[in-house]
mmCIF file of C-alpha atoms in Angstrom:
data_model
loop_
_atom_site.group_PDB
_atom_site.id
_atom_site.type_symbol
_atom_site.label_atom_id
_atom_site.label_comp_id
_atom_site.label_asym_id
_atom_site.label_seq_id
_atom_site.Cartn_x
_atom_site.Cartn_y
_atom_site.Cartn_z
ATOM 1 C CA SER A 168 19.973 -3.092 12.567
ATOM 2 C CA GLN A 169 16.231 -2.416 12.257
ATOM 3 C CA LYS A 170 14.013 -5.342 13.117
ATOM 4 C CA ILE A 171 10.184 -5.988 13.461
ATOM 5 C CA GLU A 172 9.406 -9.294 15.251
ATOM 6 C CA GLN A 173 6.242 -11.122 15.310
ATOM 7 C CA ASN A 174 5.945 -14.671 16.758
ATOM 8 C CA SER A 175 6.585 -16.986 14.048
ATOM 9 C CA GLU A 176 4.902 -19.911 15.917
ATOM 10 C CA ALA A 177 1.356 -20.266 15.250
ATOM 11 C CA LEU A 178 -1.006 -19.228 18.190
ATOM 12 C CA ASN A 179 -3.670 -21.887 18.880
ATOM 13 C CA ILE A 180 -6.603 -21.013 21.059
ATOM 14 C CA GLN A 181 -10.153 -22.183 22.196
ATOM 15 C CA GLU A 182 -13.051 -20.291 20.890
ATOM 16 C CA GLY A 183 -14.398 -17.711 23.107
ATOM 17 C CA LYS A 184 -10.869 -16.876 24.631
ATOM 18 C CA THR A 185 -8.870 -13.669 24.018
ATOM 19 C CA ALA A 186 -6.093 -14.004 21.613
ATOM 20 C CA THR A 187 -3.129 -11.718 22.130
ATOM 21 C CA LEU A 188 -0.532 -10.979 19.474
ATOM 22 C CA THR A 189 2.678 -9.295 19.910
ATOM 23 C CA CYS A 190 4.706 -6.931 17.562
ATOM 24 C CA ASN A 191 8.173 -5.971 18.759
ATOM 25 C CA TYR A 192 10.481 -3.509 17.058
ATOM 26 C CA THR A 193 14.047 -2.277 17.328
ATOM 27 C CA ASN A 194 15.695 0.911 15.945
ATOM 28 C CA TYR A 195 12.654 2.353 14.629
ATOM 29 C CA SER A 196 10.721 5.302 15.697
ATOM 30 C CA PRO A 197 7.380 4.834 14.005
ATOM 31 C CA ALA A 198 4.775 7.524 14.153
ATOM 32 C CA TYR A 199 1.860 5.083 13.203
ATOM 33 C CA LEU A 200 1.530 1.399 13.533
ATOM 34 C CA GLN A 201 -1.166 -0.690 11.517
ATOM 35 C CA TRP A 202 -2.428 -4.162 11.763
ATOM 36 C CA TYR A 203 -3.472 -6.199 8.887
ATOM 37 C CA ARG A 204 -5.263 -9.587 8.481
ATOM 38 C CA GLN A 205 -4.264 -11.945 5.741
ATOM 39 C CA ASP A 206 -6.081 -15.118 4.624
ATOM 40 C CA PRO A 207 -4.409 -17.706 2.525
ATOM 41 C CA GLY A 208 -4.187 -16.870 -0.905
ATOM 42 C CA ARG A 209 -5.409 -13.387 -0.272
ATOM 43 C CA GLY A 210 -4.038 -9.916 0.120
ATOM 44 C CA PRO A 211 -3.734 -8.423 3.599
ATOM 45 C CA VAL A 212 -6.702 -6.311 4.708
ATOM 46 C CA PHE A 213 -6.565 -3.289 7.050
ATOM 47 C CA LEU A 214 -7.851 -3.703 10.623
ATOM 48 C CA LEU A 215 -6.559 -0.722 12.646
ATOM 49 C CA LEU A 216 -4.113 1.894 12.822
ATOM 50 C CA ILE A 217 -2.761 3.599 16.012
ATOM 51 C CA ARG A 218 -0.620 6.667 16.362
ATOM 52 C CA GLU A 219 2.395 7.182 18.590
ATOM 53 C CA ASN A 220 0.644 9.303 21.069
ATOM 54 C CA GLU A 221 -2.163 6.952 21.567
ATOM 55 C CA LYS A 222 -2.005 4.033 24.088
ATOM 56 C CA GLU A 223 -4.906 2.092 22.974
ATOM 57 C CA LYS A 224 -7.349 1.754 20.070
ATOM 58 C CA ARG A 225 -10.584 -0.349 19.785
ATOM 59 C CA LYS A 226 -12.827 -1.658 17.075
ATOM 60 C CA GLU A 227 -15.539 -3.945 17.919
ATOM 61 C CA ARG A 228 -13.732 -7.114 19.346
ATOM 62 C CA LEU A 229 -10.400 -5.726 18.397
ATOM 63 C CA LYS A 230 -7.975 -3.933 20.555
ATOM 64 C CA VAL A 231 -4.528 -2.506 19.829
ATOM 65 C CA THR A 232 -2.089 -1.107 22.260
ATOM 66 C CA PHE A 233 1.160 0.724 21.339
ATOM 67 C CA ASP A 234 4.077 1.204 23.861
ATOM 68 C CA THR A 235 6.893 3.407 22.414
ATOM 69 C CA THR A 236 8.821 3.011 25.533
ATOM 70 C CA LEU A 237 8.769 -0.800 25.267
ATOM 71 C CA LYS A 238 8.702 -0.598 21.281
ATOM 72 C CA GLN A 239 5.848 -3.030 21.339
ATOM 73 C CA SER A 240 2.356 -3.297 20.012
ATOM 74 C CA LEU A 241 -0.160 -5.975 21.364
ATOM 75 C CA PHE A 242 -3.098 -6.874 19.280
ATOM 76 C CA HIS A 243 -6.209 -8.556 21.126
ATOM 77 C CA ILE A 244 -9.101 -10.269 19.699
ATOM 78 C CA THR A 245 -11.865 -10.929 22.517
ATOM 79 C CA ALA A 246 -14.386 -13.681 22.200
ATOM 80 C CA SER A 247 -12.372 -15.214 19.524
ATOM 81 C CA GLN A 248 -14.255 -17.282 16.734
ATOM 82 C CA PRO A 249 -13.043 -19.794 14.170
ATOM 83 C CA ALA A 250 -13.570 -17.144 11.568
ATOM 84 C CA ASP A 251 -10.745 -15.101 13.084
ATOM 85 C CA SER A 252 -8.322 -17.842 12.015
ATOM 86 C CA ALA A 253 -5.852 -16.111 9.999
ATOM 87 C CA THR A 254 -2.280 -14.521 9.752
ATOM 88 C CA TYR A 255 -2.157 -11.200 11.409
ATOM 89 C CA LEU A 256 0.543 -8.753 10.299
ATOM 90 C CA CYS A 257 1.716 -5.606 11.996
ATOM 91 C CA ALA A 258 3.205 -2.629 9.793
ATOM 92 C CA LEU A 259 5.391 0.278 10.872
ATOM 93 C CA SER A 260 5.564 3.614 9.281
ATOM 94 C CA ASN A 261 9.093 4.464 8.531
ATOM 95 C CA THR A 262 10.195 7.554 6.204
ATOM 96 C CA GLY A 263 6.898 7.554 4.369
ATOM 97 C CA LYS A 264 6.343 3.778 3.640
ATOM 98 C CA LEU A 265 5.182 0.869 5.700
ATOM 99 C CA ILE A 266 7.426 -1.898 6.976
ATOM 100 C CA PHE A 267 5.788 -5.347 7.456
ATOM 101 C CA GLY A 268 6.585 -8.012 10.194
ATOM 102 C CA GLN A 269 6.483 -11.491 8.916
ATOM 103 C CA GLY A 270 3.003 -12.097 10.597
ATOM 104 C CA THR A 271 1.811 -14.548 13.232
ATOM 105 C CA THR A 272 -0.866 -17.247 12.244
ATOM 106 C CA LEU A 273 -3.804 -17.653 14.610
ATOM 107 C CA GLN A 274 -5.771 -20.721 14.864
ATOM 108 C CA VAL A 275 -9.078 -20.653 16.730
ATOM 109 C CA LYS A 276 -10.496 -24.067 17.489
ATOM 110 C CA PRO A 277 -14.243 -24.614 18.120
ATOM 111 C CA GLU B 227 -13.504 -7.195 -2.512
ATOM 112 C CA THR B 228 -11.120 -4.464 -1.765
ATOM 113 C CA GLY B 229 -11.434 -2.551 -4.964
ATOM 114 C CA VAL B 230 -8.040 -3.617 -6.330
ATOM 115 C CA THR B 231 -7.840 -6.443 -8.921
ATOM 116 C CA GLN B 232 -4.796 -8.268 -10.144
ATOM 117 C CA THR B 233 -4.415 -10.659 -13.082
ATOM 118 C CA PRO B 234 -3.418 -13.236 -13.751
ATOM 119 C CA ARG B 235 -4.066 -14.970 -10.211
ATOM 120 C CA HIS B 236 -1.482 -17.592 -11.145
ATOM 121 C CA LEU B 237 1.407 -17.671 -13.606
ATOM 122 C CA VAL B 238 4.005 -20.295 -14.395
ATOM 123 C CA MET B 239 6.897 -18.970 -16.484
ATOM 124 C CA GLY B 240 10.318 -20.271 -17.614
ATOM 125 C CA MET B 241 13.428 -18.308 -17.196
ATOM 126 C CA THR B 242 13.634 -17.126 -20.564
ATOM 127 C CA ASN B 243 9.882 -15.902 -20.868
ATOM 128 C CA LYS B 244 8.500 -12.454 -20.938
ATOM 129 C CA LYS B 245 5.280 -11.709 -18.896
ATOM 130 C CA SER B 246 3.257 -8.862 -17.431
ATOM 131 C CA LEU B 247 1.259 -8.617 -14.270
ATOM 132 C CA LYS B 248 -1.527 -6.301 -14.260
ATOM 133 C CA CYS B 249 -3.204 -4.364 -11.272
ATOM 134 C CA GLU B 250 -6.083 -2.112 -11.395
ATOM 135 C CA GLN B 251 -7.870 -0.045 -8.589
ATOM 136 C CA HIS B 252 -11.310 1.341 -8.668
ATOM 137 C CA LEU B 253 -10.951 3.437 -5.415
ATOM 138 C CA GLY B 254 -9.665 6.850 -6.919
ATOM 139 C CA HIS B 255 -6.470 6.390 -5.047
ATOM 140 C CA ASN B 256 -3.274 8.301 -6.113
ATOM 141 C CA ALA B 257 -0.574 5.819 -4.883
ATOM 142 C CA MET B 258 0.092 2.300 -5.888
ATOM 143 C CA TYR B 259 2.694 -0.270 -4.864
ATOM 144 C CA TRP B 260 4.186 -3.520 -5.623
ATOM 145 C CA TYR B 261 5.153 -5.857 -3.021
ATOM 146 C CA LYS B 262 6.802 -9.310 -3.051
ATOM 147 C CA GLN B 263 5.714 -11.977 -0.456
ATOM 148 C CA SER B 264 8.012 -15.043 -0.101
ATOM 149 C CA ALA B 265 7.143 -17.878 2.131
ATOM 150 C CA LYS B 266 8.106 -17.228 5.891
ATOM 151 C CA LYS B 267 9.171 -13.598 4.905
ATOM 152 C CA PRO B 268 7.774 -10.176 5.343
ATOM 153 C CA LEU B 269 6.049 -8.174 2.608
ATOM 154 C CA GLU B 270 9.039 -6.716 0.690
ATOM 155 C CA LEU B 271 8.204 -3.079 -0.757
ATOM 156 C CA MET B 272 9.252 -3.147 -4.522
ATOM 157 C CA PHE B 273 7.970 0.049 -6.074
ATOM 158 C CA VAL B 274 6.010 2.978 -5.197
ATOM 159 C CA TYR B 275 4.102 5.258 -7.710
ATOM 160 C CA ASN B 276 2.429 8.577 -6.781
ATOM 161 C CA PHE B 277 0.324 10.214 -9.453
ATOM 162 C CA LYS B 278 2.005 7.842 -12.182
ATOM 163 C CA GLU B 279 5.494 8.997 -10.999
ATOM 164 C CA GLN B 280 7.840 6.280 -9.570
ATOM 165 C CA THR B 281 8.941 7.602 -6.141
ATOM 166 C CA GLU B 282 10.419 4.517 -4.692
ATOM 167 C CA ASN B 283 12.610 1.730 -6.054
ATOM 168 C CA ASN B 284 13.615 -0.672 -3.428
ATOM 169 C CA SER B 285 16.764 -1.850 -5.127
ATOM 170 C CA VAL B 286 14.809 -4.134 -7.161
ATOM 171 C CA PRO B 287 16.666 -6.165 -9.953
ATOM 172 C CA SER B 288 16.164 -4.768 -13.473
ATOM 173 C CA ARG B 289 14.489 -7.951 -14.562
ATOM 174 C CA PHE B 290 11.354 -6.585 -12.862
ATOM 175 C CA SER B 291 10.170 -3.437 -14.872
ATOM 176 C CA PRO B 292 7.139 -1.411 -13.506
ATOM 177 C CA GLU B 293 4.863 0.709 -15.590
ATOM 178 C CA CYS B 294 2.243 3.021 -14.464
ATOM 179 C CA PRO B 295 0.204 4.620 -17.465
ATOM 180 C CA ASN B 296 -2.422 6.329 -15.184
ATOM 181 C CA SER B 297 -3.259 6.470 -11.443
ATOM 182 C CA SER B 298 -5.657 3.448 -11.778
ATOM 183 C CA HIS B 299 -3.417 0.963 -13.544
ATOM 184 C CA LEU B 300 -0.134 -0.534 -12.613
ATOM 185 C CA PHE B 301 1.827 -3.306 -14.390
ATOM 186 C CA LEU B 302 4.916 -5.250 -13.494
ATOM 187 C CA HIS B 303 7.065 -6.479 -16.540
ATOM 188 C CA LEU B 304 8.983 -9.606 -15.980
ATOM 189 C CA HIS B 305 11.818 -11.040 -17.996
ATOM 190 C CA THR B 306 14.559 -13.542 -17.549
ATOM 191 C CA LEU B 307 13.474 -14.228 -14.077
ATOM 192 C CA GLN B 308 15.202 -16.674 -11.560
ATOM 193 C CA PRO B 309 13.649 -19.490 -9.763
ATOM 194 C CA GLU B 310 14.107 -17.449 -6.420
ATOM 195 C CA ASP B 311 11.652 -14.985 -7.836
ATOM 196 C CA SER B 312 8.881 -17.197 -7.165
ATOM 197 C CA ALA B 313 6.535 -15.554 -4.890
ATOM 198 C CA LEU B 314 3.207 -14.021 -4.232
ATOM 199 C CA TYR B 315 3.262 -10.444 -5.894
ATOM 200 C CA LEU B 316 0.806 -8.130 -4.393
ATOM 201 C CA CYS B 317 -0.327 -4.802 -5.626
ATOM 202 C CA ALA B 318 -1.848 -1.991 -3.221
ATOM 203 C CA SER B 319 -3.054 1.400 -3.538
ATOM 204 C CA SER B 320 -3.537 4.289 -0.958
ATOM 205 C CA GLN B 321 -4.934 7.621 -1.198
ATOM 206 C CA LYS B 322 -1.585 9.255 -1.006
ATOM 207 C CA PRO B 323 1.855 7.693 -0.392
ATOM 208 C CA LEU B 324 2.044 8.657 3.239
ATOM 209 C CA GLU B 325 2.862 6.414 6.254
ATOM 210 C CA LYS B 326 -0.513 6.996 7.914
ATOM 211 C CA GLU B 327 -2.490 5.989 4.897
ATOM 212 C CA THR B 328 -4.185 2.693 4.908
ATOM 213 C CA GLN B 329 -3.216 0.415 2.064
ATOM 214 C CA TYR B 330 -5.773 -1.556 -0.106
ATOM 215 C CA PHE B 331 -4.240 -4.864 -1.305
ATOM 216 C CA GLY B 332 -5.292 -7.071 -4.362
ATOM 217 C CA PRO B 333 -5.581 -10.745 -4.170
ATOM 218 C CA GLY B 334 -2.034 -11.065 -5.600
ATOM 219 C CA THR B 335 -0.463 -13.106 -8.338
ATOM 220 C CA ARG B 336 1.131 -16.358 -7.354
ATOM 221 C CA LEU B 337 4.189 -16.810 -9.729
ATOM 222 C CA LEU B 338 6.276 -19.938 -10.093
ATOM 223 C CA VAL B 339 9.538 -19.565 -12.083
ATOM 224 C CA LEU B 340 10.845 -22.971 -13.483
#
């Protein structure tokens, strides 16, 4: 069956460190993968999109990798700050629509 | 602000009530979506509209009835809901209903069915 897995346990890190979040998928062949940020009580906000033929994408302190062989995307936040604390969702494109993972909550401690 | 607004932000209703959720986007997009987000579960796509026409119904029970009068407005009519329908209902829009399109979400309506 098709599955998207993000670590359901919260990730706690110290301010200034690099946070790395994982998105694994099975039985999909997505052409695109997107990452969103969701704060409590708010809707998700788009962060980055990466295509299947791209290995890496960067935007300011954010970096996303996409390995179609491993069926995995990694999402990195460098020099993390308490304001980066939120839930991060990965979303795969599949037959014209986005399929979301359940998200990983990141807590950055000062 | 993302340019997508939703009202009401919170709603409590009994199982015999009828209510409606409203979504409006100010982005000039042509595609609009309804998602359901339950605790500890991924977002579930419910409906997709493209140029006011419904293009996707993800096996949603008939007690949820969407309406899209124009490309800027989307409604979700609710009737005889069940307690398990309690969730955050999110509206989103995109330029086109394609997989590479970024989706812009509203803040959601937190629904509690008693």
